Short mmCIF file of C-alpha atoms and ligand atoms in Angstrom, two decimals:
data_model
loop_
_atom_site.label_atom_id
_atom_site.label_comp_id
_atom_site.label_asym_id
_atom_site.label_seq_id
_atom_site.Cartn_x
_atom_site.Cartn_y
_atom_site.Cartn_z
CA MET A 1 22.41 -10.77 36.90
CA LYS A 2 19.00 -9.16 37.28
CA PRO A 3 16.86 -9.07 34.12
CA VAL A 4 16.53 -5.83 32.20
CA LYS A 5 13.05 -4.40 32.67
CA VAL A 6 11.15 -3.38 29.61
CA GLY A 7 7.89 -1.44 29.28
CA ILE A 8 5.87 -1.97 26.11
CA CYS A 9 3.65 0.94 25.04
CA GLY A 10 1.00 -0.30 22.64
CA LEU A 11 -0.27 -3.88 22.52
CA GLY A 12 -1.54 -3.97 18.94
CA THR A 13 -0.10 -6.18 16.21
CA VAL A 14 3.58 -5.38 16.82
CA GLY A 15 3.25 -4.95 20.60
CA GLY A 16 1.49 -8.30 20.92
CA GLY A 17 4.08 -9.96 18.68
CA THR A 18 6.94 -8.47 20.71
CA PHE A 19 5.46 -9.72 23.99
CA ASN A 20 4.95 -13.20 22.54
CA VAL A 21 8.44 -13.50 21.02
CA LEU A 22 10.03 -12.29 24.27
CA GLN A 23 8.14 -14.99 26.20
CA ARG A 24 8.59 -17.81 23.73
CA ASN A 25 12.31 -17.25 23.08
CA ALA A 26 13.19 -15.95 26.55
CA GLU A 27 15.98 -18.45 27.10
CA GLU A 28 17.67 -17.94 23.71
CA ILE A 29 17.31 -14.17 24.05
CA ALA A 30 18.93 -14.18 27.52
CA ARG A 31 21.80 -16.33 26.21
CA ARG A 32 22.40 -13.76 23.48
CA ALA A 33 21.92 -10.62 25.57
CA GLY A 34 23.80 -11.89 28.63
CA ARG A 35 20.77 -11.06 30.83
CA GLY A 36 17.09 -11.85 30.81
CA ILE A 37 14.67 -9.35 29.29
CA GLU A 38 11.50 -9.04 31.35
CA VAL A 39 8.36 -7.20 30.30
CA ALA A 40 7.63 -5.41 33.57
CA GLN A 41 4.81 -3.18 32.35
CA ILE A 42 2.51 -2.75 29.38
CA ALA A 43 0.50 0.31 28.42
CA ALA A 44 -2.57 -0.69 26.46
CA ARG A 45 -6.09 0.61 26.12
CA ARG A 46 -7.47 -2.84 25.42
CA PRO A 47 -6.21 -6.43 25.70
CA ASN A 48 -4.83 -8.21 22.66
CA PRO A 49 -6.54 -11.61 22.35
CA LYS A 50 -3.41 -13.01 20.65
CA CYS A 51 -1.30 -12.21 23.69
CA MET A 52 -1.50 -13.90 27.12
CA THR A 53 -0.09 -11.17 29.36
CA GLY A 54 -0.77 -13.11 32.61
CA ALA A 55 0.36 -11.19 35.68
CA THR A 56 2.19 -8.44 33.76
CA HIS A 57 1.33 -5.01 35.14
CA ILE A 58 -1.00 -3.25 32.64
CA THR A 59 -1.74 0.47 32.62
CA ALA A 60 -3.87 2.54 30.26
CA ASP A 61 -1.44 5.46 30.43
CA ILE A 62 1.72 5.28 28.30
CA PHE A 63 3.37 7.94 30.49
CA ASP A 64 3.11 5.57 33.49
CA VAL A 65 5.70 3.48 31.62
CA ALA A 66 7.94 6.43 30.70
CA ASN A 67 7.88 7.61 34.33
CA ASN A 68 8.21 4.19 35.98
CA PRO A 69 11.62 4.18 37.77
CA GLU A 70 11.79 0.38 37.46
CA ILE A 71 11.76 0.43 33.66
CA ASP A 72 15.11 0.45 31.81
CA VAL A 73 13.85 0.39 28.22
CA VAL A 74 10.64 1.85 26.80
CA VAL A 75 9.34 0.14 23.65
CA GLU A 76 7.22 2.62 21.70
CA LEU A 77 4.67 0.82 19.54
CA ILE A 78 1.76 3.24 19.55
CA GLY A 79 2.55 4.78 16.13
CA GLY A 80 1.74 8.30 14.92
CA TYR A 81 3.76 11.48 15.35
CA THR A 82 2.57 13.62 18.25
CA LEU A 83 1.92 11.42 21.24
CA ALA A 84 4.73 9.06 20.27
CA ARG A 85 7.16 12.01 20.16
CA GLU A 86 6.07 13.16 23.63
CA LEU A 87 6.38 9.63 25.00
CA VAL A 88 9.84 9.05 23.53
CA LEU A 89 11.16 12.45 24.67
CA LYS A 90 9.79 11.83 28.18
CA ALA A 91 11.39 8.38 28.33
CA ILE A 92 14.74 9.84 27.20
CA GLU A 93 14.46 12.68 29.72
CA ASN A 94 13.98 10.02 32.39
CA GLY A 95 17.21 8.32 31.24
CA LYS A 96 15.55 5.32 29.59
CA HIS A 97 16.65 3.67 26.38
CA VAL A 98 14.00 3.50 23.67
CA VAL A 99 13.13 0.95 21.01
CA THR A 100 10.60 2.01 18.40
CA ALA A 101 9.03 0.65 15.21
CA ASN A 102 7.71 4.09 14.31
CA LYS A 103 9.02 5.16 10.90
CA ALA A 104 6.93 8.33 10.77
CA LEU A 105 8.31 9.42 14.13
CA ILE A 106 11.94 8.78 13.21
CA ALA A 107 11.66 10.27 9.69
CA VAL A 108 9.99 13.46 10.93
CA HIS A 109 11.31 13.96 14.49
CA GLY A 110 14.41 11.74 14.48
CA ASN A 111 16.97 14.58 14.44
CA GLU A 112 15.44 16.09 17.59
CA ILE A 113 15.05 12.70 19.28
CA PHE A 114 18.64 11.61 18.58
CA ALA A 115 20.04 14.94 19.81
CA LYS A 116 18.13 14.55 23.07
CA ALA A 117 19.22 10.91 23.38
CA ARG A 118 22.89 11.89 22.95
CA GLU A 119 22.50 14.55 25.62
CA LYS A 120 21.18 11.92 28.04
CA GLY A 121 23.54 9.12 26.92
CA VAL A 122 20.74 6.74 25.95
CA ILE A 123 20.09 4.59 22.88
CA VAL A 124 17.14 4.98 20.52
CA ALA A 125 16.91 1.87 18.34
CA PHE A 126 14.61 1.67 15.31
CA GLU A 127 15.35 -1.45 13.23
CA ALA A 128 11.63 -2.31 13.03
CA ALA A 129 10.83 1.07 11.49
CA VAL A 130 12.07 -0.01 8.06
CA ALA A 131 11.10 -3.19 6.21
CA GLY A 132 9.67 -5.05 9.25
CA GLY A 133 11.61 -8.25 9.82
CA ILE A 134 14.52 -7.49 7.46
CA PRO A 135 17.56 -6.34 9.48
CA VAL A 136 18.47 -3.76 6.84
CA ILE A 137 19.31 -0.92 9.24
CA LYS A 138 21.89 -3.10 10.93
CA ALA A 139 23.20 -4.28 7.57
CA ILE A 140 23.72 -0.75 6.26
CA ARG A 141 24.85 0.82 9.52
CA GLU A 142 27.27 -1.92 10.55
CA GLY A 143 27.66 -4.60 7.87
CA LEU A 144 28.38 -2.13 5.05
CA ALA A 145 30.29 0.38 7.18
CA GLY A 146 33.40 0.02 5.02
CA ASN A 147 31.59 1.19 1.88
CA ARG A 148 30.89 4.48 0.25
CA ILE A 149 27.27 3.79 -0.59
CA ASN A 150 26.34 4.87 -4.12
CA TRP A 151 22.64 4.15 -4.15
CA LEU A 152 19.88 2.10 -2.62
CA ALA A 153 16.48 1.17 -3.94
CA GLY A 154 13.73 -0.62 -2.10
CA ILE A 155 10.25 -2.05 -2.22
CA ILE A 156 9.49 -0.82 1.28
CA ASN A 157 5.71 -0.80 1.39
CA GLY A 158 4.08 -4.22 1.43
CA THR A 159 0.57 -2.93 0.79
CA GLY A 160 1.61 -1.14 -2.39
CA ASN A 161 3.57 -4.16 -3.59
CA PHE A 162 0.60 -6.43 -2.94
CA ILE A 163 -1.63 -4.13 -5.01
CA LEU A 164 0.82 -4.00 -7.93
CA THR A 165 1.34 -7.76 -7.85
CA GLU A 166 -2.40 -8.46 -7.97
CA MET A 167 -2.91 -5.91 -10.77
CA ARG A 168 -0.18 -7.54 -12.85
CA GLU A 169 -0.84 -11.21 -12.11
CA LYS A 170 -4.63 -11.21 -11.99
CA GLY A 171 -5.56 -8.06 -13.90
CA ARG A 172 -7.45 -6.78 -10.84
CA ALA A 173 -8.42 -3.13 -10.45
CA PHE A 174 -6.53 -0.91 -8.01
CA SER A 175 -9.41 -0.12 -5.60
CA ASP A 176 -10.53 -3.73 -5.36
CA VAL A 177 -7.05 -4.90 -4.30
CA LEU A 178 -6.61 -2.05 -1.82
CA GLN A 179 -9.69 -3.22 0.07
CA GLU A 180 -8.21 -6.71 0.36
CA ALA A 181 -4.85 -5.33 1.57
CA GLN A 182 -6.70 -3.43 4.31
CA ALA A 183 -8.56 -6.58 5.33
CA LEU A 184 -5.23 -8.45 5.56
CA GLY A 185 -4.07 -5.88 8.15
CA TYR A 186 -0.95 -4.62 6.35
CA ALA A 187 -2.24 -1.19 5.39
CA GLU A 188 -1.57 1.88 7.52
CA ALA A 189 -4.45 3.34 9.58
CA ASP A 190 -4.72 5.88 6.77
CA PRO A 191 -4.15 3.78 3.60
CA THR A 192 -3.23 6.86 1.57
CA PHE A 193 0.11 6.62 3.44
CA ASP A 194 0.64 3.32 1.62
CA VAL A 195 -0.72 4.09 -1.83
CA GLU A 196 0.56 7.68 -2.08
CA GLY A 197 4.07 6.67 -1.02
CA ILE A 198 4.23 8.55 2.30
CA ASP A 199 5.00 5.41 4.31
CA ALA A 200 7.73 4.45 1.81
CA ALA A 201 9.12 8.01 1.94
CA HIS A 202 9.37 7.78 5.74
CA LYS A 203 11.39 4.57 5.41
CA LEU A 204 13.50 5.88 2.51
CA THR A 205 14.36 9.01 4.51
CA ILE A 206 15.74 6.79 7.27
CA LEU A 207 17.65 4.51 4.88
CA ALA A 208 19.21 7.47 3.05
CA SER A 209 20.38 9.05 6.30
CA ILE A 210 22.16 5.95 7.50
CA ALA A 211 23.53 5.16 4.02
CA PHE A 212 24.97 8.61 3.29
CA GLY A 213 25.38 10.13 6.75
CA ILE A 214 22.94 13.00 6.25
CA PRO A 215 20.34 14.42 8.65
CA LEU A 216 16.79 13.08 8.29
CA GLN A 217 14.99 15.25 5.72
CA PHE A 218 11.57 13.75 5.08
CA ASP A 219 10.22 17.10 3.86
CA LYS A 220 12.65 16.99 0.92
CA ALA A 221 11.71 13.49 -0.29
CA TYR A 222 9.79 13.43 -3.58
CA THR A 223 6.71 11.26 -3.23
CA GLU A 224 4.46 9.92 -5.97
CA GLY A 225 1.90 7.17 -5.36
CA ILE A 226 0.51 4.27 -7.35
CA SER A 227 -3.16 5.29 -7.34
CA GLN A 228 -2.98 6.70 -10.89
CA LEU A 229 -1.41 3.54 -12.39
CA THR A 230 -3.55 1.76 -14.93
CA SER A 231 -3.63 -1.89 -15.97
CA ALA A 232 -2.73 -0.68 -19.49
CA ASP A 233 0.66 0.60 -18.28
CA VAL A 234 1.25 -2.52 -16.20
CA ASN A 235 0.67 -4.60 -19.37
CA TYR A 236 2.71 -2.38 -21.71
CA ALA A 237 5.60 -2.46 -19.23
CA GLU A 238 5.38 -6.25 -19.23
CA ALA A 239 5.44 -6.33 -23.04
CA LEU A 240 8.62 -4.21 -22.99
CA GLY A 241 10.29 -6.63 -20.54
CA TYR A 242 9.75 -4.59 -17.36
CA ARG A 243 7.76 -4.83 -14.11
CA ILE A 244 6.31 -1.79 -12.37
CA LYS A 245 7.28 -1.55 -8.69
CA HIS A 246 6.68 1.23 -6.19
CA LEU A 247 10.29 2.00 -5.42
CA GLY A 248 12.09 4.22 -2.95
CA VAL A 249 15.36 5.37 -4.54
CA ALA A 250 18.21 7.23 -2.85
CA ARG A 251 21.24 8.05 -4.99
CA ARG A 252 24.48 9.91 -4.46
CA THR A 253 25.38 12.36 -7.26
CA ASP A 254 28.02 15.08 -7.47
CA ALA A 255 25.32 17.76 -7.12
CA GLY A 256 23.52 16.21 -4.15
CA PHE A 257 21.41 13.27 -3.06
CA GLU A 258 18.32 12.04 -4.87
CA LEU A 259 15.51 10.97 -2.54
CA ARG A 260 12.42 9.82 -4.40
CA VAL A 261 9.49 7.41 -4.13
CA HIS A 262 7.53 6.65 -7.29
CA PRO A 263 6.26 3.84 -9.50
CA THR A 264 9.27 2.52 -11.42
CA LEU A 265 9.81 0.19 -14.35
CA ILE A 266 12.52 -2.36 -13.50
CA PRO A 267 13.81 -4.99 -15.96
CA ALA A 268 11.72 -8.11 -15.28
CA ASP A 269 14.80 -10.31 -14.84
CA ARG A 270 16.15 -8.39 -11.81
CA LEU A 271 15.69 -10.26 -8.52
CA ILE A 272 13.97 -7.23 -6.99
CA ALA A 273 11.45 -7.14 -9.86
CA ASN A 274 10.32 -10.57 -8.69
CA VAL A 275 9.56 -9.54 -5.12
CA ASN A 276 5.83 -10.05 -4.97
CA GLY A 277 2.83 -9.73 -2.67
CA VAL A 278 3.45 -8.04 0.67
CA MET A 279 7.16 -8.88 0.70
CA ASN A 280 9.80 -6.13 0.91
CA ALA A 281 13.31 -5.95 -0.52
CA VAL A 282 16.09 -3.38 -0.38
CA MET A 283 19.06 -3.24 -2.77
CA VAL A 284 22.12 -1.40 -1.54
CA ASN A 285 25.04 -0.62 -3.83
CA GLY A 286 28.35 0.09 -2.16
CA ASP A 287 31.69 0.80 -3.80
CA ALA A 288 33.33 -2.21 -2.14
CA ALA A 289 30.51 -4.74 -1.72
CA GLY A 290 28.81 -4.00 -5.04
CA SER A 291 25.07 -4.63 -5.06
CA THR A 292 23.49 -6.46 -2.12
CA LEU A 293 19.84 -7.42 -1.74
CA PHE A 294 17.90 -7.81 1.50
CA TYR A 295 14.55 -9.58 1.25
CA GLY A 296 11.84 -10.59 3.68
CA ALA A 297 8.56 -9.77 5.36
CA GLY A 298 8.14 -6.01 5.60
CA ALA A 299 5.27 -6.06 8.07
CA GLY A 300 3.26 -8.38 10.27
CA MET A 301 3.12 -9.36 13.93
CA GLU A 302 6.18 -11.53 14.43
CA PRO A 303 8.44 -10.34 11.58
CA THR A 304 8.28 -6.81 12.98
CA ALA A 305 8.60 -8.15 16.54
CA SER A 306 11.76 -9.95 15.41
CA SER A 307 13.38 -6.57 14.73
CA VAL A 308 12.06 -4.99 17.95
CA VAL A 309 13.49 -7.86 20.00
CA ALA A 310 16.83 -7.72 18.14
CA ASP A 311 17.01 -4.04 19.08
CA LEU A 312 16.27 -4.94 22.71
CA VAL A 313 19.15 -7.43 22.67
CA ASP A 314 21.45 -4.75 21.20
CA VAL A 315 20.37 -2.24 23.83
CA VAL A 316 20.98 -4.72 26.66
CA ARG A 317 24.44 -5.56 25.30
CA ALA A 318 25.35 -1.87 24.94
CA MET A 319 23.76 -0.56 28.14
CA THR A 320 26.94 -0.62 30.15
CA SER A 321 29.13 0.70 27.32
CA ASP A 322 30.43 4.24 27.05
CA PRO A 323 27.84 6.20 24.96
CA GLU A 324 30.68 7.62 22.84
CA ASN A 325 31.61 4.11 21.73
CA ARG A 326 28.18 2.94 20.60
CA VAL A 327 27.03 2.65 16.98
CA PRO A 328 25.80 6.19 16.15
CA HIS A 329 22.06 6.54 15.58
CA LEU A 330 22.54 7.62 11.96
CA ALA A 331 25.58 5.36 11.38
CA PHE A 332 27.97 8.33 11.08
CA GLN A 333 29.27 10.34 14.03
CA PRO A 334 26.76 13.15 14.71
CA ASP A 335 29.36 15.89 14.18
CA SER A 336 30.34 14.33 10.83
CA LEU A 337 26.99 14.43 9.05
CA SER A 338 27.12 15.78 5.50
CA ASP A 339 25.27 18.94 4.43
CA HIS A 340 25.33 17.95 0.76
CA PRO A 341 21.80 18.91 -0.41
CA ILE A 342 18.83 16.75 -1.34
CA LEU A 343 18.07 17.49 -4.99
CA PRO A 344 14.61 18.66 -6.10
CA ILE A 345 12.96 16.10 -8.39
CA GLU A 346 13.52 18.36 -11.45
CA GLU A 347 17.26 17.87 -10.99
CA CYS A 348 17.10 14.10 -10.52
CA GLU A 349 18.09 11.84 -13.38
CA SER A 350 16.40 8.69 -14.61
CA ALA A 351 15.19 6.96 -17.76
CA TYR A 352 11.51 7.37 -18.62
CA TYR A 353 8.58 5.39 -19.95
CA LEU A 354 6.23 7.71 -21.82
CA ARG A 355 2.80 6.73 -23.11
CA ILE A 356 1.25 9.08 -25.62
CA GLN A 357 -2.31 8.76 -26.95
CA ALA A 358 -2.15 10.09 -30.52
CA LYS A 359 -4.55 10.51 -33.40
CA ASP A 360 -3.88 8.05 -36.19
CA HIS A 361 -2.42 10.65 -38.60
CA PRO A 362 0.73 10.56 -40.72
CA GLY A 363 3.73 12.36 -39.23
CA VAL A 364 2.78 12.14 -35.53
CA LEU A 365 5.68 9.87 -34.69
CA ALA A 366 8.08 12.24 -36.49
CA GLN A 367 6.76 15.17 -34.44
CA VAL A 368 7.19 13.21 -31.20
CA ALA A 369 10.74 12.18 -32.15
CA SER A 370 11.62 15.75 -33.07
CA ILE A 371 10.38 17.14 -29.71
CA LEU A 372 12.48 14.60 -27.84
CA SER A 373 15.61 15.04 -29.93
CA ALA A 374 15.40 18.84 -29.65
CA ARG A 375 15.79 18.38 -25.88
CA GLY A 376 18.61 15.88 -26.13
CA ILE A 377 16.37 12.98 -25.07
CA ASN A 378 17.58 9.74 -26.59
CA ILE A 379 14.94 7.08 -27.33
CA GLU A 380 15.92 3.57 -26.27
CA SER A 381 12.85 1.70 -27.49
CA ILE A 382 9.50 2.46 -29.02
CA MET A 383 6.29 0.48 -29.33
CA GLN A 384 3.22 1.58 -31.23
CA LYS A 385 -0.01 -0.36 -30.84
CA GLU A 386 -2.90 -0.53 -33.27
CA ALA A 387 -5.62 2.12 -32.87
CA GLU A 388 -8.02 1.48 -29.99
CA GLU A 389 -11.44 0.44 -31.24
CA HIS A 390 -13.43 2.69 -28.93
CA ASP A 391 -11.68 6.00 -29.71
CA GLY A 392 -9.42 5.40 -32.71
CA LEU A 393 -6.41 6.66 -30.75
CA VAL A 394 -3.01 5.06 -31.13
CA PRO A 395 -1.05 4.33 -27.93
CA MET A 396 2.62 5.16 -28.53
CA ILE A 397 5.01 3.89 -25.86
CA LEU A 398 8.59 5.14 -25.61
CA VAL A 399 11.43 4.32 -23.24
CA THR A 400 14.16 6.95 -23.10
CA HIS A 401 17.77 6.84 -22.00
CA ARG A 402 18.68 8.55 -18.74
CA VAL A 403 18.06 12.28 -18.73
CA VAL A 404 17.49 14.99 -16.15
CA GLU A 405 13.79 15.32 -15.17
CA SER A 406 13.40 19.00 -16.09
CA ARG A 407 14.07 18.16 -19.75
CA VAL A 408 11.40 15.48 -19.72
CA ASN A 409 8.92 17.90 -18.13
CA ASP A 410 9.64 20.31 -20.94
CA ALA A 411 9.22 17.60 -23.58
CA ILE A 412 5.93 16.41 -22.05
CA ALA A 413 4.54 19.96 -22.12
CA ALA A 414 5.48 20.24 -25.82
CA LEU A 415 4.00 16.80 -26.61
CA GLU A 416 0.73 17.64 -24.86
CA ALA A 417 0.50 20.86 -26.89
CA LEU A 418 0.49 18.91 -30.19
CA SER A 419 -2.93 18.91 -31.83
CA ASP A 420 -2.55 15.20 -32.64
CA VAL A 421 -1.87 14.23 -29.01
CA VAL A 422 -4.92 13.66 -26.85
CA GLY A 423 -4.97 14.02 -23.05
CA SER A 424 -1.98 13.81 -20.72
CA VAL A 425 1.23 11.96 -21.45
CA VAL A 426 1.79 9.15 -18.92
CA ARG A 427 5.30 9.25 -17.45
CA ILE A 428 6.83 6.48 -15.31
CA ARG A 429 10.50 6.50 -14.32
CA VAL A 430 12.71 3.57 -15.31
CA GLU A 431 15.67 2.24 -13.31
CA GLN A 432 18.07 -0.48 -14.45
CA LEU A 433 19.48 -1.01 -10.90
CA VAL A 434 22.94 -2.08 -11.94
N1 HSE B 1 1.77 -0.31 5.91
C1 HSE B 1 3.10 -0.79 5.92
C2 HSE B 1 3.30 -1.67 4.69
C3 HSE B 1 3.34 -1.58 7.19
O1 HSE B 1 2.32 -2.01 4.02
O2 HSE B 1 4.43 -1.98 4.37
C4 HSE B 1 4.78 -1.82 7.50
O3 HSE B 1 5.51 -0.65 7.70
#
């Protein structure tokens, strides 16, 4: 049988890795796919020194690939929203299947892209968009298809995890570690996407859609970054038996779905709390399987290429199948998606770590306790440190039981209004993940 012809758009880190893996493992890949997979064309503005493209046809124009009648599958690895959207829609219009690693594109324009793909009977595969080399999309969409998924929680940004790991293990400052993460090549072109949680929110949006069968709703995801975290909180969390991780959490509740990315205290003995450096991990809790954990490299040349190539193999296997009988893009049949709402963060529920800087006066603790109890907030643990030498203020650290966020907002406003409380109250959400 003739090989399937693939056009790769973008020959950066992931594009170069995809080309190399396809060459190196060509025989194994053909044995799995049932046909060879040949890179017939590459669109790249400059060569990639890590990639020996030989006689492969190179063009500078990505639309040459989307319009090339010889190409069966377009691999979109240029990133970004606008041009990538145009490229993917053009490829679909021309009846080509698409494989993409572009989380921003899928999270923001996925509903439109999948509708167009259904109309044309083509596949859009996106395993590499979430958690690089970890096949978590396939696991949720197919492996856990028998479950009603209750919640998932993931460390889905390697750069952020690297920063938090270095802050905790080596006491390094946030900005210093960010520079190193950029030099290592894991950070997004705009690193605020990593540290402010936008990249993680893109990935969480995708995971939530395939877990719960809801349309992609990136604009409704709550996003809070790690740039305001201090070493003091990292250390206090440690003393309380927790680790701080930048977590994406999606949870099913009776009122709607929670979709939130924020720094989170996790008990230090959980496996996911021990995922360090640039590694990613996603926990998925289903009613039948219980909790499962998927761990691996969330970025990088070949780990991400591994997922792109797996998608290519899937596409080749499914090419001749009836489009109605393929795995749906969002795991659930498109006419069976749920319209259960995404909850605003004020209606989400979690436990909370609160750090209060108080004057060293009698009765402050009683006032704090009374504000919390008046709002039905139950204190799980409390730690008060000795007064700081430089300002005489006493750090008071509380961990609450689970409570709806609006009540905590109200309590924080009341705490900050106390004359004995100085500055803002630090609030970090806490998840037990059981
Ligand atoms: N900037 C991303 C990260 C790359 O650090 O995880 C992979 O999506």
